[in-house]
């Protein structure tokens, strides 16, 4: 799937990181930006690579030409593959910790686009909303572009 998605994007891969698993400890912190009925947000207190960790990620980054054949104008792209657990709030906090580990600021990143599988639960503002894209939606759109959508 990873290679197929890269091909559908036209991604020139600069980094295909090995699969990594992490162990995480969580804590609740006060967040003034949350609605009045929710005053705390789950955040990762400790995020450590661990072969038996619960949070699996594989990161790919590279470039995509904005225009076919134009090597001078490229977008910097990051793709994050992950296995989701049965706890979306912890998955979102682990994803934030991973982005922090890779020094990716969600609102002002060096990446033009970041693709993530599954619901991410990240609170995004401004330009970040247009940078973070659904891997699944993009995969399906690219898979069936230039067709009538029918298989066979």
PDB file of C-alpha atoms in Angstrom:
ATOM      1  CA  UNK A   1       0.000   0.000   0.000  1.00  0.00           C
ATOM      2  CA  UNK A   2       2.792   2.434   0.860  1.00  0.00           C
ATOM      3  CA  UNK A   3       4.479   2.053  -2.510  1.00  0.00           C
ATOM      4  CA  UNK A   4       1.147   2.292  -4.351  1.00  0.00           C
ATOM      5  CA  UNK A   5       0.247   5.515  -2.544  1.00  0.00           C
ATOM      6  CA  UNK A   6       3.675   6.992  -3.286  1.00  0.00           C
ATOM      7  CA  UNK A   7       3.212   6.132  -6.963  1.00  0.00           C
ATOM      8  CA  UNK A   8      -0.319   7.590  -7.090  1.00  0.00           C
ATOM      9  CA  UNK A   9       0.988  10.853  -5.610  1.00  0.00           C
ATOM     10  CA  UNK A  10       3.998  10.918  -7.913  1.00  0.00           C
ATOM     11  CA  UNK A  11       6.140  11.119  -4.790  1.00  0.00           C
ATOM     12  CA  UNK A  12       9.904  11.226  -5.215  1.00  0.00           C
ATOM     13  CA  UNK A  13      10.847   9.553  -1.936  1.00  0.00           C
ATOM     14  CA  UNK A  14      13.665  11.149   0.052  1.00  0.00           C
ATOM     15  CA  UNK A  15      13.042   9.138   3.239  1.00  0.00           C
ATOM     16  CA  UNK A  16      11.228   5.838   3.716  1.00  0.00           C
ATOM     17  CA  UNK A  17      11.691   5.402   7.435  1.00  0.00           C
ATOM     18  CA  UNK A  18      11.555   1.959   8.965  1.00  0.00           C
ATOM     19  CA  UNK A  19       8.380   1.030  10.851  1.00  0.00           C
ATOM     20  CA  UNK A  20       8.688   2.270  14.424  1.00  0.00           C
ATOM     21  CA  UNK A  21       6.659   1.501  17.519  1.00  0.00           C
ATOM     22  CA  UNK A  22       6.406   3.755  20.547  1.00  0.00           C
ATOM     23  CA  UNK A  23       5.296   3.437  24.114  1.00  0.00           C
ATOM     24  CA  UNK A  24       3.486   6.439  25.535  1.00  0.00           C
ATOM     25  CA  UNK A  25       2.411   7.729  28.919  1.00  0.00           C
ATOM     26  CA  UNK A  26      -0.416  10.240  28.941  1.00  0.00           C
ATOM     27  CA  UNK A  27      -1.643  13.036  31.184  1.00  0.00           C
ATOM     28  CA  UNK A  28      -4.470  15.514  31.082  1.00  0.00           C
ATOM     29  CA  UNK A  29      -3.600  19.170  30.807  1.00  0.00           C
ATOM     30  CA  UNK A  30      -5.766  22.248  31.047  1.00  0.00           C
ATOM     31  CA  UNK A  31      -6.484  23.760  27.639  1.00  0.00           C
ATOM     32  CA  UNK A  32      -8.158  27.176  27.550  1.00  0.00           C
ATOM     33  CA  UNK A  33      -9.051  26.761  23.863  1.00  0.00           C
ATOM     34  CA  UNK A  34     -11.451  23.877  24.557  1.00  0.00           C
ATOM     35  CA  UNK A  35     -15.197  24.448  24.956  1.00  0.00           C
ATOM     36  CA  UNK A  36     -16.458  25.188  28.474  1.00  0.00           C
ATOM     37  CA  UNK A  37     -17.690  21.628  29.050  1.00  0.00           C
ATOM     38  CA  UNK A  38     -14.194  20.255  28.358  1.00  0.00           C
ATOM     39  CA  UNK A  39     -11.327  21.787  30.269  1.00  0.00           C
ATOM     40  CA  UNK A  40      -8.569  19.251  29.714  1.00  0.00           C
ATOM     41  CA  UNK A  41      -6.888  17.621  26.781  1.00  0.00           C
ATOM     42  CA  UNK A  42      -4.966  14.374  26.726  1.00  0.00           C
ATOM     43  CA  UNK A  43      -1.284  14.861  25.976  1.00  0.00           C
ATOM     44  CA  UNK A  44       1.715  12.596  25.866  1.00  0.00           C
ATOM     45  CA  UNK A  45       3.917  12.892  28.931  1.00  0.00           C
ATOM     46  CA  UNK A  46       6.512  10.381  27.684  1.00  0.00           C
ATOM     47  CA  UNK A  47       6.959   9.066  24.131  1.00  0.00           C
ATOM     48  CA  UNK A  48       9.687   6.493  23.691  1.00  0.00           C
ATOM     49  CA  UNK A  49      10.563   4.158  20.853  1.00  0.00           C
ATOM     50  CA  UNK A  50       9.921   0.603  22.051  1.00  0.00           C
ATOM     51  CA  UNK A  51       9.779  -2.623  20.037  1.00  0.00           C
ATOM     52  CA  UNK A  52       6.680  -3.655  22.014  1.00  0.00           C
ATOM     53  CA  UNK A  53       5.002  -0.243  22.045  1.00  0.00           C
ATOM     54  CA  UNK A  54       1.310   0.235  21.255  1.00  0.00           C
ATOM     55  CA  UNK A  55       1.746   2.998  18.672  1.00  0.00           C
ATOM     56  CA  UNK A  56       3.053   1.971  15.230  1.00  0.00           C
ATOM     57  CA  UNK A  57       4.149   4.563  12.645  1.00  0.00           C
ATOM     58  CA  UNK A  58       5.930   4.628   9.322  1.00  0.00           C
ATOM     59  CA  UNK A  59       6.966   7.999   7.920  1.00  0.00           C
ATOM     60  CA  UNK A  60       7.704   8.787   4.279  1.00  0.00           C
ATOM     61  CA  UNK A  61       8.826  12.143   2.983  1.00  0.00           C
ATOM     62  CA  UNK A  62       9.799  13.497  -0.370  1.00  0.00           C
ATOM     63  CA  UNK A  63       8.689  15.824  -3.162  1.00  0.00           C
ATOM     64  CA  UNK A  64       5.853  15.983  -5.685  1.00  0.00           C
ATOM     65  CA  UNK A  65       6.014  18.099  -8.823  1.00  0.00           C
ATOM     66  CA  UNK A  66       3.282  20.736  -8.823  1.00  0.00           C
ATOM     67  CA  UNK A  67       3.206  20.545 -12.609  1.00  0.00           C
ATOM     68  CA  UNK A  68       4.081  17.483 -14.678  1.00  0.00           C
ATOM     69  CA  UNK A  69       7.606  17.749 -16.062  1.00  0.00           C
ATOM     70  CA  UNK A  70       8.531  20.851 -14.032  1.00  0.00           C
ATOM     71  CA  UNK A  71      11.430  19.872 -11.772  1.00  0.00           C
ATOM     72  CA  UNK A  72      11.866  23.417 -10.459  1.00  0.00           C
ATOM     73  CA  UNK A  73       8.488  23.637  -8.708  1.00  0.00           C
ATOM     74  CA  UNK A  74       7.987  20.888  -6.143  1.00  0.00           C
ATOM     75  CA  UNK A  75       5.920  20.456  -2.986  1.00  0.00           C
ATOM     76  CA  UNK A  76       7.567  18.960   0.082  1.00  0.00           C
ATOM     77  CA  UNK A  77       5.363  16.105   1.301  1.00  0.00           C
ATOM     78  CA  UNK A  78       5.202  13.937   4.413  1.00  0.00           C
ATOM     79  CA  UNK A  79       3.100  10.777   4.605  1.00  0.00           C
ATOM     80  CA  UNK A  80       2.357   9.224   7.987  1.00  0.00           C
ATOM     81  CA  UNK A  81       1.128   5.653   8.095  1.00  0.00           C
ATOM     82  CA  UNK A  82      -0.052   4.391  11.469  1.00  0.00           C
ATOM     83  CA  UNK A  83      -1.990   1.590  13.097  1.00  0.00           C
ATOM     84  CA  UNK A  84      -4.904   2.921  15.067  1.00  0.00           C
ATOM     85  CA  UNK A  85      -5.855   1.597  18.492  1.00  0.00           C
ATOM     86  CA  UNK A  86      -9.336   1.475  19.979  1.00  0.00           C
ATOM     87  CA  UNK A  87      -8.752   4.856  21.684  1.00  0.00           C
ATOM     88  CA  UNK A  88      -8.972   7.798  19.236  1.00  0.00           C
ATOM     89  CA  UNK A  89      -7.982  10.352  21.891  1.00  0.00           C
ATOM     90  CA  UNK A  90      -4.738   8.505  22.661  1.00  0.00           C
ATOM     91  CA  UNK A  91      -4.104   7.978  18.928  1.00  0.00           C
ATOM     92  CA  UNK A  92      -4.388  11.743  18.378  1.00  0.00           C
ATOM     93  CA  UNK A  93      -2.056  12.513  21.298  1.00  0.00           C
ATOM     94  CA  UNK A  94       0.490   9.938  20.032  1.00  0.00           C
ATOM     95  CA  UNK A  95       0.305  11.484  16.561  1.00  0.00           C
ATOM     96  CA  UNK A  96       0.994  14.936  18.037  1.00  0.00           C
ATOM     97  CA  UNK A  97       3.992  13.477  19.881  1.00  0.00           C
ATOM     98  CA  UNK A  98       5.283  11.916  16.654  1.00  0.00           C
ATOM     99  CA  UNK A  99       4.920  15.220  14.787  1.00  0.00           C
ATOM    100  CA  UNK A 100       6.812  16.931  17.598  1.00  0.00           C
ATOM    101  CA  UNK A 101       9.525  14.248  17.485  1.00  0.00           C
ATOM    102  CA  UNK A 102       9.978  14.929  13.747  1.00  0.00           C
ATOM    103  CA  UNK A 103       9.896  18.674  14.536  1.00  0.00           C
ATOM    104  CA  UNK A 104       6.782  19.234  12.447  1.00  0.00           C
ATOM    105  CA  UNK A 105       4.855  22.288  13.585  1.00  0.00           C
ATOM    106  CA  UNK A 106       1.254  21.600  12.602  1.00  0.00           C
ATOM    107  CA  UNK A 107       0.430  25.210  11.812  1.00  0.00           C
ATOM    108  CA  UNK A 108       3.621  26.303  10.070  1.00  0.00           C
ATOM    109  CA  UNK A 109       5.518  23.365   8.684  1.00  0.00           C
ATOM    110  CA  UNK A 110       8.327  22.940   6.193  1.00  0.00           C
ATOM    111  CA  UNK A 111       5.968  20.499   4.470  1.00  0.00           C
ATOM    112  CA  UNK A 112       3.463  21.740   1.912  1.00  0.00           C
ATOM    113  CA  UNK A 113       1.249  18.695   2.506  1.00  0.00           C
ATOM    114  CA  UNK A 114       1.032  16.059   5.218  1.00  0.00           C
ATOM    115  CA  UNK A 115      -1.045  12.942   4.551  1.00  0.00           C
ATOM    116  CA  UNK A 116      -2.224  10.914   7.553  1.00  0.00           C
ATOM    117  CA  UNK A 117      -4.312   7.761   7.589  1.00  0.00           C
ATOM    118  CA  UNK A 118      -7.340   7.570   9.843  1.00  0.00           C
ATOM    119  CA  UNK A 119      -9.033  10.349  11.762  1.00  0.00           C
ATOM    120  CA  UNK A 120      -6.336  12.507  13.287  1.00  0.00           C
ATOM    121  CA  UNK A 121      -8.219  14.509  15.918  1.00  0.00           C
ATOM    122  CA  UNK A 122      -5.685  17.324  15.716  1.00  0.00           C
ATOM    123  CA  UNK A 123      -6.925  20.836  16.450  1.00  0.00           C
ATOM    124  CA  UNK A 124      -5.750  22.810  13.476  1.00  0.00           C
ATOM    125  CA  UNK A 125      -6.024  26.466  12.585  1.00  0.00           C
ATOM    126  CA  UNK A 126      -5.251  28.637   9.588  1.00  0.00           C
ATOM    127  CA  UNK A 127      -3.013  27.252   6.892  1.00  0.00           C
ATOM    128  CA  UNK A 128      -2.512  23.956   8.726  1.00  0.00           C
ATOM    129  CA  UNK A 129      -6.046  22.860   7.840  1.00  0.00           C
ATOM    130  CA  UNK A 130      -5.184  22.903   4.150  1.00  0.00           C
ATOM    131  CA  UNK A 131      -1.841  21.125   4.693  1.00  0.00           C
ATOM    132  CA  UNK A 132      -3.154  18.086   6.581  1.00  0.00           C
ATOM    133  CA  UNK A 133      -4.922  15.707   4.224  1.00  0.00           C
ATOM    134  CA  UNK A 134      -6.708  12.393   4.538  1.00  0.00           C
ATOM    135  CA  UNK A 135      -4.554   9.613   3.155  1.00  0.00           C
ATOM    136  CA  UNK A 136      -7.607   7.416   2.451  1.00  0.00           C
ATOM    137  CA  UNK A 137      -9.553  10.123   0.591  1.00  0.00           C
ATOM    138  CA  UNK A 138      -6.518  11.033  -1.499  1.00  0.00           C
ATOM    139  CA  UNK A 139      -5.772   7.366  -2.210  1.00  0.00           C
ATOM    140  CA  UNK A 140      -9.296   6.709  -3.503  1.00  0.00           C
ATOM    141  CA  UNK A 141      -9.457   9.932  -5.510  1.00  0.00           C
ATOM    142  CA  UNK A 142      -6.108   9.249  -7.205  1.00  0.00           C
ATOM    143  CA  UNK A 143      -6.917   5.582  -7.759  1.00  0.00           C
ATOM    144  CA  UNK A 144     -10.076   6.413  -9.704  1.00  0.00           C
ATOM    145  CA  UNK A 145      -9.161   9.746 -11.305  1.00  0.00           C
ATOM    146  CA  UNK A 146      -9.699   9.839 -15.075  1.00  0.00           C
ATOM    147  CA  UNK A 147     -12.213   6.965 -14.824  1.00  0.00           C
ATOM    148  CA  UNK A 148     -15.945   6.858 -14.434  1.00  0.00           C
ATOM    149  CA  UNK A 149     -15.441   5.221 -11.044  1.00  0.00           C
ATOM    150  CA  UNK A 150     -16.612   1.840 -12.259  1.00  0.00           C
ATOM    151  CA  UNK A 151     -14.412  -1.166 -11.787  1.00  0.00           C
ATOM    152  CA  UNK A 152     -13.910  -3.576 -14.665  1.00  0.00           C
TER     153      UNK A 152
END
